[in-house]
Amino acid sequence: MKPSLSGGRSIAFAVSLLMTAAVHDACARVPAGSTGRTRVTAIAAAVADADRPAEDKARDSVRKPAALLAFAGVSSGMKVADLLPGGGYFTRLFSNVVGKTGHVYAVVPAELLAKKPQAGDAVRAIAAQPSFSNVSVIVSPIASFTTPEPLDVVWTSDNYHDVYGQGAEVGLAFDRAAFDALRPGGVFLVIDHVAEKGSGADVTHTLHRIDPDLIRKQVTQAGFVFEAQSSVLANPADTHQVAVFDPSIRGRTDQVVLKFRKPAR
């Protein structure tokens, strides 16, 4: 763990926030390796760390990273893939939690770079910083990505609808790539904007949403077992009728959080 993670007041404050936001995730509070610190404390320290930019911290109250990381079971020493990492909001958090004995692979789609060459700049800049030396950037076709070592967690936030929007077969290939990248017993964590039940692929383009049942169907078809769902990002006030970028709902969409596990055998 980085030395800066030991700031007493900031850690205590972050722990308090986590306890409020993630009571239903109490079962995830288990020891985080040989340090003897609980996972909840290690995650709270990572969230409070001074190496995170102010703009990231300003979004924490909405994105609820501590509760999500606890739900996924991310802890010290783990190998994690951050699929379609964007500006690296979660990449930094993963780096802080897994520490020097862990590693984070920020997977940037080659097809995205072909359209937006600057799309990988943010995570490349993160990986170049000494405080994030456990981060590597991988550029790959997203539906066939691979990593140099088996992973403990594969994570994608608000991107699954974009992959599935390229076709159900692309979504399934993406899920199978995640399955192959994980060690037996590893976790695939999917977060996305909720679409109406029964809606099809069209809303992935028009509203940038997806029916959670579609995610579950696709991911389990790839061999995963559905384990749990968290309501930490739920918003009952979201009608699911408008695009996620609409000013009336942007930043406050109803989001589903689904946890899948690769069978141990």
PDB file of C-alpha atoms in Angstrom:
ATOM      1  CA  MET A   1       0.000   0.000   0.000  1.00  0.00           C
ATOM      2  CA  LYS A   2       1.335   3.473  -0.776  1.00  0.00           C
ATOM      3  CA  PRO A   3       2.598   5.551   2.151  1.00  0.00           C
ATOM      4  CA  SER A   4       0.004   8.254   1.414  1.00  0.00           C
ATOM      5  CA  LEU A   5      -2.795   5.821   2.272  1.00  0.00           C
ATOM      6  CA  SER A   6      -2.137   6.212   5.991  1.00  0.00           C
ATOM      7  CA  GLY A   7      -3.660   9.663   6.539  1.00  0.00           C
ATOM      8  CA  GLY A   8      -5.764   9.106   9.662  1.00  0.00           C
ATOM      9  CA  ARG A   9      -8.490  11.727   9.316  1.00  0.00           C
ATOM     10  CA  SER A  10      -9.124  11.231   5.601  1.00  0.00           C
ATOM     11  CA  ILE A  11      -9.275   7.459   6.038  1.00  0.00           C
ATOM     12  CA  ALA A  12     -11.649   7.725   8.975  1.00  0.00           C
ATOM     13  CA  PHE A  13     -13.905  10.063   6.999  1.00  0.00           C
ATOM     14  CA  ALA A  14     -13.890   7.781   3.970  1.00  0.00           C
ATOM     15  CA  VAL A  15     -14.687   4.768   6.163  1.00  0.00           C
ATOM     16  CA  SER A  16     -17.657   6.670   7.543  1.00  0.00           C
ATOM     17  CA  LEU A  17     -18.913   7.412   4.035  1.00  0.00           C
ATOM     18  CA  LEU A  18     -18.494   3.797   2.992  1.00  0.00           C
ATOM     19  CA  MET A  19     -20.378   2.508   6.011  1.00  0.00           C
ATOM     20  CA  THR A  20     -23.290   4.767   5.114  1.00  0.00           C
ATOM     21  CA  ALA A  21     -23.300   3.939   1.411  1.00  0.00           C
ATOM     22  CA  ALA A  22     -22.683   0.207   1.572  1.00  0.00           C
ATOM     23  CA  VAL A  23     -24.391  -1.334   4.575  1.00  0.00           C
ATOM     24  CA  HIS A  24     -25.822  -4.049   2.360  1.00  0.00           C
ATOM     25  CA  ASP A  25     -22.284  -4.974   1.315  1.00  0.00           C
ATOM     26  CA  ALA A  26     -21.118  -5.767   4.827  1.00  0.00           C
ATOM     27  CA  CYS A  27     -20.454  -9.355   3.859  1.00  0.00           C
ATOM     28  CA  ALA A  28     -17.586  -8.120   1.665  1.00  0.00           C
ATOM     29  CA  ARG A  29     -15.702  -6.801   4.697  1.00  0.00           C
ATOM     30  CA  VAL A  30     -13.065  -9.455   5.100  1.00  0.00           C
ATOM     31  CA  PRO A  31      -9.342  -9.255   5.873  1.00  0.00           C
ATOM     32  CA  ALA A  32      -7.289  -7.851   2.975  1.00  0.00           C
ATOM     33  CA  GLY A  33      -4.259 -10.070   3.152  1.00  0.00           C
ATOM     34  CA  SER A  34      -1.336 -10.199   5.561  1.00  0.00           C
ATOM     35  CA  THR A  35      -1.549  -6.541   6.601  1.00  0.00           C
ATOM     36  CA  GLY A  36      -4.453  -7.370   8.908  1.00  0.00           C
ATOM     37  CA  ARG A  37      -6.432  -4.346   7.688  1.00  0.00           C
ATOM     38  CA  THR A  38      -9.959  -5.048   6.631  1.00  0.00           C
ATOM     39  CA  ARG A  39     -10.925  -4.676   3.008  1.00  0.00           C
ATOM     40  CA  VAL A  40     -13.289  -1.859   3.881  1.00  0.00           C
ATOM     41  CA  THR A  41     -10.467   0.158   5.462  1.00  0.00           C
ATOM     42  CA  ALA A  42      -8.089  -0.470   2.558  1.00  0.00           C
ATOM     43  CA  ILE A  43     -10.722   0.623   0.044  1.00  0.00           C
ATOM     44  CA  ALA A  44     -11.587   3.706   2.074  1.00  0.00           C
ATOM     45  CA  ALA A  45      -7.885   4.596   2.163  1.00  0.00           C
ATOM     46  CA  ALA A  46      -7.637   4.195  -1.612  1.00  0.00           C
ATOM     47  CA  VAL A  47     -10.625   6.468  -2.150  1.00  0.00           C
ATOM     48  CA  ALA A  48      -9.174   9.102   0.200  1.00  0.00           C
ATOM     49  CA  ASP A  49      -5.671   8.951  -1.282  1.00  0.00           C
ATOM     50  CA  ALA A  50      -4.086  12.269  -2.219  1.00  0.00           C
ATOM     51  CA  ASP A  51      -2.978  10.933  -5.609  1.00  0.00           C
ATOM     52  CA  ARG A  52      -6.557  11.065  -6.913  1.00  0.00           C
ATOM     53  CA  PRO A  53      -7.434  14.278  -8.773  1.00  0.00           C
ATOM     54  CA  ALA A  54     -10.007  16.617  -7.267  1.00  0.00           C
ATOM     55  CA  GLU A  55     -12.359  16.119 -10.216  1.00  0.00           C
ATOM     56  CA  ASP A  56     -12.463  12.380  -9.513  1.00  0.00           C
ATOM     57  CA  LYS A  57     -13.176  12.898  -5.827  1.00  0.00           C
ATOM     58  CA  ALA A  58     -15.954  15.332  -6.696  1.00  0.00           C
ATOM     59  CA  ARG A  59     -17.766  12.494  -8.479  1.00  0.00           C
ATOM     60  CA  ASP A  60     -17.491   9.994  -5.627  1.00  0.00           C
ATOM     61  CA  SER A  61     -20.812  10.916  -4.025  1.00  0.00           C
ATOM     62  CA  VAL A  62     -22.592   9.872  -7.234  1.00  0.00           C
ATOM     63  CA  ARG A  63     -20.385   7.018  -8.429  1.00  0.00           C
ATOM     64  CA  LYS A  64     -20.021   5.420  -4.964  1.00  0.00           C
ATOM     65  CA  PRO A  65     -16.682   3.742  -5.707  1.00  0.00           C
ATOM     66  CA  ALA A  66     -16.063   2.399  -2.202  1.00  0.00           C
ATOM     67  CA  ALA A  67     -19.320   0.442  -2.144  1.00  0.00           C
ATOM     68  CA  LEU A  68     -18.712  -0.895  -5.656  1.00  0.00           C
ATOM     69  CA  LEU A  69     -15.146  -2.015  -4.957  1.00  0.00           C
ATOM     70  CA  ALA A  70     -16.282  -3.767  -1.777  1.00  0.00           C
ATOM     71  CA  PHE A  71     -19.118  -5.478  -3.647  1.00  0.00           C
ATOM     72  CA  ALA A  72     -16.699  -6.722  -6.319  1.00  0.00           C
ATOM     73  CA  GLY A  73     -14.293  -7.950  -3.639  1.00  0.00           C
ATOM     74  CA  VAL A  74     -11.249  -6.051  -4.917  1.00  0.00           C
ATOM     75  CA  SER A  75      -8.354  -6.316  -2.473  1.00  0.00           C
ATOM     76  CA  SER A  76      -4.591  -6.163  -2.065  1.00  0.00           C
ATOM     77  CA  GLY A  77      -2.506  -8.250  -4.452  1.00  0.00           C
ATOM     78  CA  MET A  78      -5.251  -8.806  -7.028  1.00  0.00           C
ATOM     79  CA  LYS A  79      -4.851  -8.631 -10.799  1.00  0.00           C
ATOM     80  CA  VAL A  80      -7.616  -6.493 -12.308  1.00  0.00           C
ATOM     81  CA  ALA A  81      -8.664  -5.518 -15.830  1.00  0.00           C
ATOM     82  CA  ASP A  82     -10.425  -2.186 -16.309  1.00  0.00           C
ATOM     83  CA  LEU A  83     -12.193  -2.574 -19.640  1.00  0.00           C
ATOM     84  CA  LEU A  84     -12.773   0.667 -21.562  1.00  0.00           C
ATOM     85  CA  PRO A  85     -11.290   2.763 -18.733  1.00  0.00           C
ATOM     86  CA  GLY A  86     -12.127   6.200 -20.143  1.00  0.00           C
ATOM     87  CA  GLY A  87     -10.373   8.853 -18.097  1.00  0.00           C
ATOM     88  CA  GLY A  88      -9.117   6.306 -15.571  1.00  0.00           C
ATOM     89  CA  TYR A  89     -11.472   7.076 -12.698  1.00  0.00           C
ATOM     90  CA  PHE A  90     -11.560   3.432 -11.592  1.00  0.00           C
ATOM     91  CA  THR A  91      -8.036   2.675 -12.864  1.00  0.00           C
ATOM     92  CA  ARG A  92      -6.508   4.869 -10.149  1.00  0.00           C
ATOM     93  CA  LEU A  93      -8.717   3.318  -7.481  1.00  0.00           C
ATOM     94  CA  PHE A  94      -7.827  -0.223  -8.516  1.00  0.00           C
ATOM     95  CA  SER A  95      -4.138   0.704  -8.461  1.00  0.00           C
ATOM     96  CA  ASN A  96      -4.399   2.039  -4.928  1.00  0.00           C
ATOM     97  CA  VAL A  97      -6.330  -0.964  -3.616  1.00  0.00           C
ATOM     98  CA  VAL A  98      -4.295  -3.792  -5.187  1.00  0.00           C
ATOM     99  CA  GLY A  99      -0.999  -2.156  -4.238  1.00  0.00           C
ATOM    100  CA  LYS A 100       2.521  -3.133  -5.217  1.00  0.00           C
ATOM    101  CA  THR A 101       1.810  -6.864  -5.216  1.00  0.00           C
ATOM    102  CA  GLY A 102      -1.167  -6.467  -7.561  1.00  0.00           C
ATOM    103  CA  HIS A 103      -1.547  -5.159 -11.083  1.00  0.00           C
ATOM    104  CA  VAL A 104      -4.103  -3.250 -13.142  1.00  0.00           C
ATOM    105  CA  TYR A 105      -4.560  -3.661 -16.892  1.00  0.00           C
ATOM    106  CA  ALA A 106      -6.369  -0.749 -18.522  1.00  0.00           C
ATOM    107  CA  VAL A 107      -7.786  -2.226 -21.747  1.00  0.00           C
ATOM    108  CA  VAL A 108      -8.381   0.364 -24.472  1.00  0.00           C
ATOM    109  CA  PRO A 109     -10.272  -0.825 -27.570  1.00  0.00           C
ATOM    110  CA  ALA A 110      -8.208  -0.646 -30.752  1.00  0.00           C
ATOM    111  CA  GLU A 111     -11.375   0.209 -32.681  1.00  0.00           C
ATOM    112  CA  LEU A 112     -11.964   3.218 -30.443  1.00  0.00           C
ATOM    113  CA  LEU A 113      -8.426   4.477 -30.973  1.00  0.00           C
ATOM    114  CA  ALA A 114      -8.942   4.182 -34.723  1.00  0.00           C
ATOM    115  CA  LYS A 115     -11.747   6.750 -34.415  1.00  0.00           C
ATOM    116  CA  LYS A 116     -10.342   8.804 -31.523  1.00  0.00           C
ATOM    117  CA  PRO A 117      -6.543   8.525 -31.345  1.00  0.00           C
ATOM    118  CA  GLN A 118      -6.512  10.473 -28.080  1.00  0.00           C
ATOM    119  CA  ALA A 119      -8.858   8.020 -26.338  1.00  0.00           C
ATOM    120  CA  GLY A 120      -6.027   6.240 -24.553  1.00  0.00           C
ATOM    121  CA  ASP A 121      -4.073   9.317 -23.516  1.00  0.00           C
ATOM    122  CA  ALA A 122      -5.584   9.602 -20.032  1.00  0.00           C
ATOM    123  CA  VAL A 123      -4.730   6.081 -18.890  1.00  0.00           C
ATOM    124  CA  ARG A 124      -1.321   6.203 -20.558  1.00  0.00           C
ATOM    125  CA  ALA A 125      -0.597   9.314 -18.514  1.00  0.00           C
ATOM    126  CA  ILE A 126      -1.714   7.503 -15.357  1.00  0.00           C
ATOM    127  CA  ALA A 127       0.511   4.493 -16.105  1.00  0.00           C
ATOM    128  CA  ALA A 128       3.482   6.846 -16.628  1.00  0.00           C
ATOM    129  CA  GLN A 129       3.216   8.229 -13.079  1.00  0.00           C
ATOM    130  CA  PRO A 130       5.483   6.603 -10.455  1.00  0.00           C
ATOM    131  CA  SER A 131       2.574   6.370  -7.997  1.00  0.00           C
ATOM    132  CA  PHE A 132       0.709   4.178 -10.500  1.00  0.00           C
ATOM    133  CA  SER A 133       3.572   1.947 -11.571  1.00  0.00           C
ATOM    134  CA  ASN A 134       1.340  -1.123 -11.192  1.00  0.00           C
ATOM    135  CA  VAL A 135      -0.805   0.004 -14.148  1.00  0.00           C
ATOM    136  CA  SER A 136      -0.279  -1.225 -17.720  1.00  0.00           C
ATOM    137  CA  VAL A 137      -2.215  -0.160 -20.805  1.00  0.00           C
ATOM    138  CA  ILE A 138      -3.332  -2.811 -23.283  1.00  0.00           C
ATOM    139  CA  VAL A 139      -4.634  -1.849 -26.727  1.00  0.00           C
ATOM    140  CA  SER A 140      -6.698  -4.619 -28.276  1.00  0.00           C
ATOM    141  CA  PRO A 141      -9.890  -5.319 -30.198  1.00  0.00           C
ATOM    142  CA  ILE A 142     -12.286  -5.260 -27.277  1.00  0.00           C
ATOM    143  CA  ALA A 143     -14.039  -8.528 -28.100  1.00  0.00           C
ATOM    144  CA  SER A 144     -10.772 -10.465 -28.163  1.00  0.00           C
ATOM    145  CA  PHE A 145      -8.656  -8.825 -25.484  1.00  0.00           C
ATOM    146  CA  THR A 146      -6.118 -10.890 -23.553  1.00  0.00           C
ATOM    147  CA  THR A 147      -3.879 -10.184 -20.567  1.00  0.00           C
ATOM    148  CA  PRO A 148      -0.385 -11.487 -19.714  1.00  0.00           C
ATOM    149  CA  GLU A 149      -1.612 -13.301 -16.595  1.00  0.00           C
ATOM    150  CA  PRO A 150      -4.842 -14.705 -15.154  1.00  0.00           C
ATOM    151  CA  LEU A 151      -7.025 -12.084 -13.493  1.00  0.00           C
ATOM    152  CA  ASP A 152      -8.995 -11.932 -10.261  1.00  0.00           C
ATOM    153  CA  VAL A 153     -11.458  -9.298 -11.457  1.00  0.00           C
ATOM    154  CA  VAL A 154     -12.609  -8.055 -14.854  1.00  0.00           C
ATOM    155  CA  TRP A 155     -14.550  -4.805 -14.580  1.00  0.00           C
ATOM    156  CA  THR A 156     -16.520  -2.678 -17.022  1.00  0.00           C
ATOM    157  CA  SER A 157     -18.506   0.410 -16.076  1.00  0.00           C
ATOM    158  CA  ASP A 158     -21.177   1.926 -18.352  1.00  0.00           C
ATOM    159  CA  ASN A 159     -19.678   0.338 -21.447  1.00  0.00           C
ATOM    160  CA  TYR A 160     -21.443  -2.976 -21.889  1.00  0.00           C
ATOM    161  CA  HIS A 161     -24.255  -1.383 -23.908  1.00  0.00           C
ATOM    162  CA  ASP A 162     -21.702  -0.051 -26.414  1.00  0.00           C
ATOM    163  CA  VAL A 163     -20.180  -3.493 -26.931  1.00  0.00           C
ATOM    164  CA  TYR A 164     -23.546  -5.252 -27.178  1.00  0.00           C
ATOM    165  CA  GLY A 165     -24.689  -2.501 -29.540  1.00  0.00           C
ATOM    166  CA  GLN A 166     -22.193  -3.804 -32.086  1.00  0.00           C
ATOM    167  CA  GLY A 167     -24.179  -7.033 -32.218  1.00  0.00           C
ATOM    168  CA  ALA A 168     -25.119  -9.840 -29.860  1.00  0.00           C
ATOM    169  CA  GLU A 169     -22.283 -11.939 -31.245  1.00  0.00           C
ATOM    170  CA  VAL A 170     -19.780  -9.203 -30.389  1.00  0.00           C
ATOM    171  CA  GLY A 171     -21.191  -8.973 -26.872  1.00  0.00           C
ATOM    172  CA  LEU A 172     -20.859 -12.726 -26.442  1.00  0.00           C
ATOM    173  CA  ALA A 173     -17.271 -12.711 -27.729  1.00  0.00           C
ATOM    174  CA  PHE A 174     -16.509  -9.921 -25.242  1.00  0.00           C
ATOM    175  CA  ASP A 175     -17.942 -12.000 -22.404  1.00  0.00           C
ATOM    176  CA  ARG A 176     -15.965 -15.050 -23.473  1.00  0.00           C
ATOM    177  CA  ALA A 177     -12.766 -12.994 -23.591  1.00  0.00           C
ATOM    178  CA  ALA A 178     -13.478 -11.899 -20.011  1.00  0.00           C
ATOM    179  CA  PHE A 179     -14.130 -15.522 -19.036  1.00  0.00           C
ATOM    180  CA  ASP A 180     -10.852 -16.682 -20.565  1.00  0.00           C
ATOM    181  CA  ALA A 181      -8.892 -13.859 -18.914  1.00  0.00           C
ATOM    182  CA  LEU A 182     -10.076 -14.750 -15.408  1.00  0.00           C
ATOM    183  CA  ARG A 183      -8.664 -17.367 -13.110  1.00  0.00           C
ATOM    184  CA  PRO A 184     -11.144 -20.014 -11.929  1.00  0.00           C
ATOM    185  CA  GLY A 185     -13.321 -18.354  -9.305  1.00  0.00           C
ATOM    186  CA  GLY A 186     -12.645 -14.864 -10.673  1.00  0.00           C
ATOM    187  CA  VAL A 187     -15.254 -12.094 -10.813  1.00  0.00           C
ATOM    188  CA  PHE A 188     -16.759 -10.268 -13.800  1.00  0.00           C
ATOM    189  CA  LEU A 189     -18.380  -7.023 -12.617  1.00  0.00           C
ATOM    190  CA  VAL A 190     -20.724  -5.220 -15.042  1.00  0.00           C
ATOM    191  CA  ILE A 191     -22.232  -1.791 -14.390  1.00  0.00           C
ATOM    192  CA  ASP A 192     -24.532  -0.115 -16.893  1.00  0.00           C
ATOM    193  CA  HIS A 193     -27.407   2.285 -17.431  1.00  0.00           C
ATOM    194  CA  VAL A 194     -30.763   0.524 -17.134  1.00  0.00           C
ATOM    195  CA  ALA A 195     -33.161   0.263 -20.087  1.00  0.00           C
ATOM    196  CA  GLU A 196     -36.773  -0.884 -19.953  1.00  0.00           C
ATOM    197  CA  LYS A 197     -37.358  -4.592 -19.514  1.00  0.00           C
ATOM    198  CA  GLY A 198     -37.780  -6.241 -22.891  1.00  0.00           C
ATOM    199  CA  SER A 199     -36.054  -3.492 -24.854  1.00  0.00           C
ATOM    200  CA  GLY A 200     -33.688  -4.711 -27.526  1.00  0.00           C
ATOM    201  CA  ALA A 201     -30.460  -3.597 -29.099  1.00  0.00           C
ATOM    202  CA  ASP A 202     -31.822  -0.341 -30.534  1.00  0.00           C
ATOM    203  CA  VAL A 203     -31.758   1.455 -27.171  1.00  0.00           C
ATOM    204  CA  THR A 204     -28.033   0.782 -26.851  1.00  0.00           C
ATOM    205  CA  HIS A 205     -27.599   3.305 -29.662  1.00  0.00           C
ATOM    206  CA  THR A 206     -30.476   5.707 -29.067  1.00  0.00           C
ATOM    207  CA  LEU A 207     -30.542   5.928 -25.274  1.00  0.00           C
ATOM    208  CA  HIS A 208     -27.147   4.352 -24.431  1.00  0.00           C
ATOM    209  CA  ARG A 209     -28.871   1.935 -22.068  1.00  0.00           C
ATOM    210  CA  ILE A 210     -29.384  -1.813 -21.865  1.00  0.00           C
ATOM    211  CA  ASP A 211     -31.930  -4.174 -20.325  1.00  0.00           C
ATOM    212  CA  PRO A 212     -30.215  -5.916 -17.357  1.00  0.00           C
ATOM    213  CA  ASP A 213     -31.846  -9.197 -18.411  1.00  0.00           C
ATOM    214  CA  LEU A 214     -29.928  -8.995 -21.687  1.00  0.00           C
ATOM    215  CA  ILE A 215     -26.666  -8.633 -19.809  1.00  0.00           C
ATOM    216  CA  ARG A 216     -27.437 -11.624 -17.596  1.00  0.00           C
ATOM    217  CA  LYS A 217     -28.443 -13.748 -20.574  1.00  0.00           C
ATOM    218  CA  GLN A 218     -25.312 -12.915 -22.543  1.00  0.00           C
ATOM    219  CA  VAL A 219     -22.845 -13.260 -19.691  1.00  0.00           C
ATOM    220  CA  THR A 220     -24.197 -16.570 -18.393  1.00  0.00           C
ATOM    221  CA  GLN A 221     -24.216 -17.893 -21.951  1.00  0.00           C
ATOM    222  CA  ALA A 222     -20.457 -17.321 -21.950  1.00  0.00           C
ATOM    223  CA  GLY A 223     -20.102 -19.673 -18.969  1.00  0.00           C
ATOM    224  CA  PHE A 224     -20.353 -17.344 -15.989  1.00  0.00           C
ATOM    225  CA  VAL A 225     -22.576 -17.935 -12.982  1.00  0.00           C
ATOM    226  CA  PHE A 226     -24.660 -14.979 -11.801  1.00  0.00           C
ATOM    227  CA  GLU A 227     -23.801 -14.323  -8.163  1.00  0.00           C
ATOM    228  CA  ALA A 228     -25.352 -11.081  -6.944  1.00  0.00           C
ATOM    229  CA  GLN A 229     -26.799  -7.691  -7.792  1.00  0.00           C
ATOM    230  CA  SER A 230     -26.226  -4.432  -5.923  1.00  0.00           C
ATOM    231  CA  SER A 231     -28.692  -1.554  -5.797  1.00  0.00           C
ATOM    232  CA  VAL A 232     -26.065   0.996  -4.756  1.00  0.00           C
ATOM    233  CA  LEU A 233     -26.457   2.928  -8.046  1.00  0.00           C
ATOM    234  CA  ALA A 234     -30.226   2.495  -8.375  1.00  0.00           C
ATOM    235  CA  ASN A 235     -32.380   5.561  -9.003  1.00  0.00           C
ATOM    236  CA  PRO A 236     -36.146   4.884  -8.994  1.00  0.00           C
ATOM    237  CA  ALA A 237     -36.766   8.398 -10.319  1.00  0.00           C
ATOM    238  CA  ASP A 238     -35.161   7.504 -13.660  1.00  0.00           C
ATOM    239  CA  THR A 239     -37.941   6.707 -16.149  1.00  0.00           C
ATOM    240  CA  HIS A 240     -35.540   4.866 -18.517  1.00  0.00           C
ATOM    241  CA  GLN A 241     -37.176   6.833 -21.340  1.00  0.00           C
ATOM    242  CA  VAL A 242     -34.466   9.394 -22.109  1.00  0.00           C
ATOM    243  CA  ALA A 243     -30.862   9.169 -23.242  1.00  0.00           C
ATOM    244  CA  VAL A 244     -28.278   9.061 -20.476  1.00  0.00           C
ATOM    245  CA  PHE A 245     -26.810  12.351 -21.723  1.00  0.00           C
ATOM    246  CA  ASP A 246     -30.098  14.214 -21.346  1.00  0.00           C
ATOM    247  CA  PRO A 247     -29.628  17.083 -18.847  1.00  0.00           C
ATOM    248  CA  SER A 248     -32.652  15.881 -16.882  1.00  0.00           C
ATOM    249  CA  ILE A 249     -30.900  12.653 -15.871  1.00  0.00           C
ATOM    250  CA  ARG A 250     -27.211  12.893 -16.785  1.00  0.00           C
ATOM    251  CA  GLY A 251     -25.027  11.727 -13.926  1.00  0.00           C
ATOM    252  CA  ARG A 252     -28.029  10.363 -12.034  1.00  0.00           C
ATOM    253  CA  THR A 253     -29.200   7.434 -14.166  1.00  0.00           C
ATOM    254  CA  ASP A 254     -30.570   4.230 -12.739  1.00  0.00           C
ATOM    255  CA  GLN A 255     -27.655   1.811 -13.046  1.00  0.00           C
ATOM    256  CA  VAL A 256     -27.528  -1.927 -12.581  1.00  0.00           C
ATOM    257  CA  VAL A 257     -24.533  -3.566 -10.884  1.00  0.00           C
ATOM    258  CA  LEU A 258     -24.171  -7.272 -11.664  1.00  0.00           C
ATOM    259  CA  LYS A 259     -21.585  -9.626 -10.226  1.00  0.00           C
ATOM    260  CA  PHE A 260     -20.748 -12.822 -12.105  1.00  0.00           C
ATOM    261  CA  ARG A 261     -18.228 -15.500 -11.219  1.00  0.00           C
ATOM    262  CA  LYS A 262     -16.215 -17.921 -13.312  1.00  0.00           C
ATOM    263  CA  PRO A 263     -16.792 -21.424 -11.919  1.00  0.00           C
ATOM    264  CA  ALA A 264     -13.912 -22.702  -9.804  1.00  0.00           C
ATOM    265  CA  ARG A 265     -13.831 -25.872 -11.916  1.00  0.00           C
TER     266      ARG A 265
END
